[in-house]
């Protein structure tokens, strides 16, 4: 069993690679972004509370996301967890370490997906996802084979995120550099950090991640 954090700025490719690891290795993807979007779609009180914060591209409070992850850690079982978009602050990182320890497990790898900021704007503004199965596409680099139809499940419910605008992306990047990027040093100092080139082709990034996971 492997527990892995995918760390990187908005658009680095965390979700794309997490979905491949789910398909190929039977791991469980825990994406706090997806959980929060599900809460919004369901119209729950939590969804109402986080809607405006997320649309602006700011971070939701630590207690909310730590609570979401704790629930999933108790409920989900599989061949290890992929933490996608969590932790994003030092408080979240400490809470995750405590939760994993309490569950009798720990972290096996933290992979930083390094991408330059200019590429992120192109990736984020060209992204669309399947509202049914969550498959991730891009106008230029990974379009659906048939326009308007999901390759994976055939759904025509293809969506763009409200925070995938240039303005919201500027806030998301600022949040990343102020609050999340210190985690790179934190995990490096713990001896857990590996770095992959997130600018490479999607398959090459998957290969680099597999090399980290299979290195022992
Ligand atoms: P979240 O949903 O986690 O968004 P994010 O971290 O900003 O990451 P993205 O989903 O935008 O990008 P990604 O790295 O998954 O890239 P993807 O694979 O889609 O969070 C959204 C919001 O929720 C936050 O702003 C915050 O408000 C809140 N939130 C979530 N977690 C939180 C937390 N822990 N604490 C507090 N608040 C939290 O790829 C992007 C595009 O690029 C796609 O179109 C894809 O096809 C393409 N692509 C991917 N890889 C490649 C490649 N190698 N080459 C070319 N194109 C590629």
Short mmCIF file of C-alpha atoms and ligand atoms in Angstrom, two decimals:
data_model
loop_
_atom_site.label_atom_id
_atom_site.label_comp_id
_atom_site.label_asym_id
_atom_site.label_seq_id
_atom_site.Cartn_x
_atom_site.Cartn_y
_atom_site.Cartn_z
CA UNK A 1 0.00 0.00 0.00
CA UNK A 2 1.33 3.42 -0.97
CA UNK A 3 0.20 6.80 0.31
CA UNK A 4 1.21 9.65 -1.97
CA UNK A 5 0.87 13.42 -2.05
CA UNK A 6 0.80 15.13 -5.44
CA UNK A 7 2.00 18.67 -4.78
CA UNK A 8 1.97 21.46 -7.32
CA UNK A 9 0.34 24.72 -8.38
CA UNK A 10 -3.08 24.96 -10.06
CA UNK A 11 -2.91 23.25 -13.44
CA UNK A 12 0.26 21.28 -12.68
CA UNK A 13 -1.51 18.08 -13.72
CA UNK A 14 -2.27 16.60 -10.27
CA UNK A 15 -5.81 15.51 -11.12
CA UNK A 16 -4.80 14.09 -14.51
CA UNK A 17 -2.09 11.93 -12.95
CA UNK A 18 -4.19 10.96 -9.91
CA UNK A 19 -6.90 9.53 -12.17
CA UNK A 20 -4.31 7.42 -13.99
CA UNK A 21 -3.01 6.04 -10.67
CA UNK A 22 -6.58 5.14 -9.68
CA UNK A 23 -7.06 3.23 -12.96
CA UNK A 24 -3.64 1.61 -13.06
CA UNK A 25 -2.95 0.86 -9.38
CA UNK A 26 -6.33 0.83 -7.66
CA UNK A 27 -5.35 3.72 -5.42
CA UNK A 28 -8.00 6.02 -3.89
CA UNK A 29 -7.91 9.66 -5.06
CA UNK A 30 -8.69 12.15 -2.30
CA UNK A 31 -9.10 15.52 -3.99
CA UNK A 32 -10.29 18.23 -1.64
CA UNK A 33 -11.13 20.40 -4.68
CA UNK A 34 -13.46 17.67 -6.02
CA UNK A 35 -15.02 17.18 -2.58
CA UNK A 36 -15.72 20.90 -2.26
CA UNK A 37 -17.17 21.07 -5.79
CA UNK A 38 -19.42 18.09 -4.95
CA UNK A 39 -20.60 19.94 -1.83
CA UNK A 40 -21.46 22.97 -3.99
CA UNK A 41 -23.26 20.85 -6.60
CA UNK A 42 -25.35 19.18 -3.89
CA UNK A 43 -26.45 22.60 -2.59
CA UNK A 44 -25.36 21.68 0.97
CA UNK A 45 -24.70 24.30 3.63
CA UNK A 46 -20.96 23.60 3.31
CA UNK A 47 -21.20 24.14 -0.44
CA UNK A 48 -22.89 27.52 0.08
CA UNK A 49 -20.20 28.55 2.56
CA UNK A 50 -17.25 27.80 0.25
CA UNK A 51 -18.73 28.86 -3.10
CA UNK A 52 -17.53 32.48 -3.18
CA UNK A 53 -14.12 31.73 -1.65
CA UNK A 54 -13.44 29.10 -4.31
CA UNK A 55 -14.68 31.26 -7.17
CA UNK A 56 -12.21 33.97 -6.10
CA UNK A 57 -9.41 31.38 -6.04
CA UNK A 58 -8.71 31.68 -2.31
CA UNK A 59 -8.12 28.80 0.07
CA UNK A 60 -11.00 27.38 2.09
CA UNK A 61 -10.33 27.28 5.84
CA UNK A 62 -8.10 24.54 7.24
CA UNK A 63 -10.75 23.11 9.59
CA UNK A 64 -13.18 22.49 6.71
CA UNK A 65 -10.72 20.61 4.49
CA UNK A 66 -9.10 18.71 7.37
CA UNK A 67 -12.60 17.54 8.36
CA UNK A 68 -13.35 16.39 4.81
CA UNK A 69 -10.14 14.38 4.59
CA UNK A 70 -10.61 12.81 8.04
CA UNK A 71 -14.06 11.52 7.00
CA UNK A 72 -12.68 9.97 3.80
CA UNK A 73 -9.68 8.39 5.52
CA UNK A 74 -12.08 6.55 7.81
CA UNK A 75 -14.48 5.51 5.06
CA UNK A 76 -12.28 4.66 2.08
CA UNK A 77 -10.14 1.60 1.62
CA UNK A 78 -7.94 0.68 -1.30
CA UNK A 79 -4.41 0.27 -2.43
CA UNK A 80 -3.22 3.50 -0.83
CA UNK A 81 -4.33 7.13 -1.02
CA UNK A 82 -3.41 9.86 -3.49
CA UNK A 83 -3.74 13.22 -1.80
CA UNK A 84 -4.52 15.63 -4.65
CA UNK A 85 -4.66 19.29 -3.65
CA UNK A 86 -4.23 18.45 0.04
CA UNK A 87 -2.36 19.45 2.15
CA UNK A 88 -2.09 23.09 1.08
CA UNK A 89 -0.88 24.68 4.33
CA UNK A 90 1.53 23.65 7.07
CA UNK A 91 -1.41 23.16 9.45
CA UNK A 92 -2.99 20.76 6.94
CA UNK A 93 0.31 18.90 6.56
CA UNK A 94 0.60 18.42 10.32
CA UNK A 95 -3.04 17.30 10.56
CA UNK A 96 -2.47 14.76 7.78
CA UNK A 97 0.61 13.35 9.50
CA UNK A 98 -1.40 12.94 12.73
CA UNK A 99 -4.37 11.34 10.95
CA UNK A 100 -2.18 8.85 9.11
CA UNK A 101 -0.30 7.97 12.26
CA UNK A 102 -3.58 7.41 14.11
CA UNK A 103 -4.62 5.09 11.28
CA UNK A 104 -1.39 3.13 11.73
CA UNK A 105 0.07 4.22 8.42
CA UNK A 106 2.17 7.03 6.98
CA UNK A 107 3.29 8.80 3.85
CA UNK A 108 5.41 6.93 1.31
CA UNK A 109 6.10 9.72 -1.18
CA UNK A 110 5.50 13.40 -1.87
CA UNK A 111 5.87 14.30 -5.52
CA UNK A 112 6.26 17.91 -6.50
CA UNK A 113 5.06 18.49 -10.06
CA UNK A 114 7.15 21.39 -11.28
CA UNK A 115 5.66 23.55 -14.04
CA UNK A 116 6.43 27.13 -15.06
CA UNK A 117 3.78 29.76 -14.43
CA UNK A 118 3.26 30.71 -18.09
CA UNK A 119 2.26 27.13 -18.92
CA UNK A 120 -0.24 27.09 -16.07
CA UNK A 121 -2.37 29.87 -17.55
CA UNK A 122 -2.65 28.00 -20.87
CA UNK A 123 -3.48 24.75 -19.10
CA UNK A 124 -6.10 26.16 -16.78
CA UNK A 125 -7.94 28.36 -19.27
CA UNK A 126 -8.10 25.47 -21.82
CA UNK A 127 -9.31 22.83 -19.34
CA UNK A 128 -12.72 21.14 -19.32
CA UNK A 129 -13.90 18.09 -17.40
CA UNK A 130 -16.62 15.50 -17.66
CA UNK A 131 -19.40 16.25 -15.19
CA UNK A 132 -20.29 12.56 -15.06
CA UNK A 133 -16.97 10.70 -14.60
CA UNK A 134 -14.47 13.50 -13.89
CA UNK A 135 -12.19 12.83 -16.90
CA UNK A 136 -9.99 15.87 -17.58
CA UNK A 137 -9.50 17.37 -21.08
CA UNK A 138 -7.83 20.36 -22.68
CA UNK A 139 -8.80 22.35 -25.78
CA UNK A 140 -5.36 21.93 -27.37
CA UNK A 141 -3.35 19.22 -25.63
CA UNK A 142 -6.04 16.65 -24.83
CA UNK A 143 -9.34 17.28 -26.64
CA UNK A 144 -12.09 14.65 -26.63
CA UNK A 145 -11.97 12.41 -29.73
CA UNK A 146 -15.51 13.45 -30.65
CA UNK A 147 -16.27 17.10 -29.91
CA UNK A 148 -18.60 17.45 -26.93
CA UNK A 149 -18.54 13.76 -25.94
CA UNK A 150 -16.46 12.30 -23.06
CA UNK A 151 -14.05 9.61 -24.34
CA UNK A 152 -14.26 7.68 -21.06
CA UNK A 153 -18.02 7.46 -20.41
CA UNK A 154 -19.81 8.97 -23.44
CA UNK A 155 -21.44 11.76 -21.40
CA UNK A 156 -22.10 15.09 -23.13
CA UNK A 157 -21.97 16.93 -19.76
CA UNK A 158 -18.60 18.64 -20.32
CA UNK A 159 -17.94 21.60 -18.01
CA UNK A 160 -15.54 24.45 -17.35
CA UNK A 161 -14.77 25.55 -13.80
CA UNK A 162 -15.78 29.05 -12.66
CA UNK A 163 -12.30 29.54 -11.12
CA UNK A 164 -10.50 28.75 -14.39
CA UNK A 165 -10.36 32.42 -15.42
CA UNK A 166 -7.13 34.41 -15.67
CA UNK A 167 -8.17 36.62 -12.75
CA UNK A 168 -9.02 33.73 -10.40
CA UNK A 169 -5.85 31.95 -11.49
CA UNK A 170 -3.76 34.94 -10.35
CA UNK A 171 -5.31 34.58 -6.87
CA UNK A 172 -4.84 30.79 -6.90
CA UNK A 173 -1.17 31.21 -7.78
CA UNK A 174 -0.70 33.83 -5.07
CA UNK A 175 -2.29 31.48 -2.53
CA UNK A 176 -0.02 28.70 -3.77
CA UNK A 177 3.18 30.69 -3.40
CA UNK A 178 2.21 32.23 -0.05
CA UNK A 179 0.69 29.22 1.70
CA UNK A 180 1.41 25.95 -0.15
CA UNK A 181 4.91 26.27 -1.60
CA UNK A 182 6.51 26.18 1.91
CA UNK A 183 5.44 22.52 1.90
CA UNK A 184 8.13 21.82 -0.69
CA UNK A 185 10.81 22.67 1.89
CA UNK A 186 8.85 20.96 4.66
CA UNK A 187 8.74 17.62 2.85
CA UNK A 188 12.29 18.00 1.54
CA UNK A 189 13.52 18.41 5.12
CA UNK A 190 11.58 15.29 6.10
CA UNK A 191 13.37 13.37 3.33
CA UNK A 192 10.10 12.59 1.55
CA UNK A 193 10.20 14.90 -1.48
CA UNK A 194 10.71 13.84 -5.10
CA UNK A 195 10.40 16.21 -8.05
CA UNK A 196 9.04 15.42 -11.51
CA UNK A 197 8.98 17.63 -14.58
CA UNK A 198 5.30 18.51 -14.94
CA UNK A 199 5.98 20.19 -18.28
CA UNK A 200 6.71 16.89 -19.97
CA UNK A 201 4.08 15.02 -22.02
CA UNK A 202 1.32 13.44 -19.91
CA UNK A 203 2.66 9.88 -20.49
CA UNK A 204 6.20 10.94 -19.58
CA UNK A 205 4.96 12.52 -16.34
CA UNK A 206 3.15 9.24 -15.52
CA UNK A 207 6.37 7.33 -16.15
CA UNK A 208 8.33 9.65 -13.87
CA UNK A 209 5.74 9.22 -11.09
CA UNK A 210 5.79 5.43 -11.54
CA UNK A 211 9.59 5.48 -11.23
CA UNK A 212 9.30 7.25 -7.86
CA UNK A 213 6.60 4.87 -6.60
CA UNK A 214 8.43 1.74 -7.74
CA UNK A 215 11.94 2.72 -6.72
CA UNK A 216 12.16 0.48 -3.62
P1 LIG B 1 -8.35 22.14 -6.78
O1 LIG B 1 -9.52 21.55 -7.42
O2 LIG B 1 -7.45 21.29 -5.94
O3 LIG B 1 -7.53 22.91 -7.88
P2 LIG B 1 -5.96 23.22 -8.09
O4 LIG B 1 -5.01 22.75 -7.05
O5 LIG B 1 -5.97 24.66 -8.36
O6 LIG B 1 -5.57 22.30 -9.20
P3 LIG B 1 -6.29 22.11 -10.53
O7 LIG B 1 -7.42 21.14 -10.36
O8 LIG B 1 -6.61 23.43 -11.13
O9 LIG B 1 -5.12 21.51 -11.42
P4 LIG B 1 -4.44 20.09 -11.51
O10 LIG B 1 -3.06 20.19 -10.98
O11 LIG B 1 -5.33 19.00 -10.95
O12 LIG B 1 -4.35 19.98 -13.08
P5 LIG B 1 -5.17 19.08 -14.13
O13 LIG B 1 -4.73 17.66 -14.03
O14 LIG B 1 -6.64 19.36 -14.05
O15 LIG B 1 -8.80 23.35 -5.83
C1 LIG B 1 -9.75 24.31 -6.26
C2 LIG B 1 -10.08 25.24 -5.09
O16 LIG B 1 -10.65 24.48 -4.00
C3 LIG B 1 -8.91 26.00 -4.45
O17 LIG B 1 -8.60 27.17 -5.18
C4 LIG B 1 -9.45 26.26 -3.05
O18 LIG B 1 -10.38 27.33 -3.06
C5 LIG B 1 -10.21 24.99 -2.74
N1 LIG B 1 -9.38 23.97 -2.09
C6 LIG B 1 -9.10 22.72 -2.59
N2 LIG B 1 -8.30 22.05 -1.75
C7 LIG B 1 -8.06 22.87 -0.70
C8 LIG B 1 -7.28 22.75 0.49
N3 LIG B 1 -6.59 21.62 0.75
N4 LIG B 1 -7.23 23.79 1.33
C9 LIG B 1 -7.94 24.92 1.12
N5 LIG B 1 -8.69 25.12 -0.01
C10 LIG B 1 -8.75 24.10 -0.89
O19 LIG B 1 -4.57 19.67 -15.49
C11 LIG B 1 -4.87 21.00 -15.91
C12 LIG B 1 -5.02 21.02 -17.45
O20 LIG B 1 -3.75 20.74 -18.04
C13 LIG B 1 -5.99 19.94 -17.99
O21 LIG B 1 -6.72 20.49 -19.06
C14 LIG B 1 -5.07 18.81 -18.46
O22 LIG B 1 -5.63 18.09 -19.56
C15 LIG B 1 -3.80 19.57 -18.88
N6 LIG B 1 -2.58 18.81 -18.60
C16 LIG B 1 -2.32 18.05 -17.49
N7 LIG B 1 -1.08 17.52 -17.57
C17 LIG B 1 -0.53 17.96 -18.75
C18 LIG B 1 0.74 17.76 -19.39
N8 LIG B 1 1.70 17.01 -18.82
N9 LIG B 1 0.94 18.39 -20.57
C19 LIG B 1 -0.03 19.17 -21.15
N10 LIG B 1 -1.25 19.37 -20.60
C20 LIG B 1 -1.50 18.78 -19.40
#
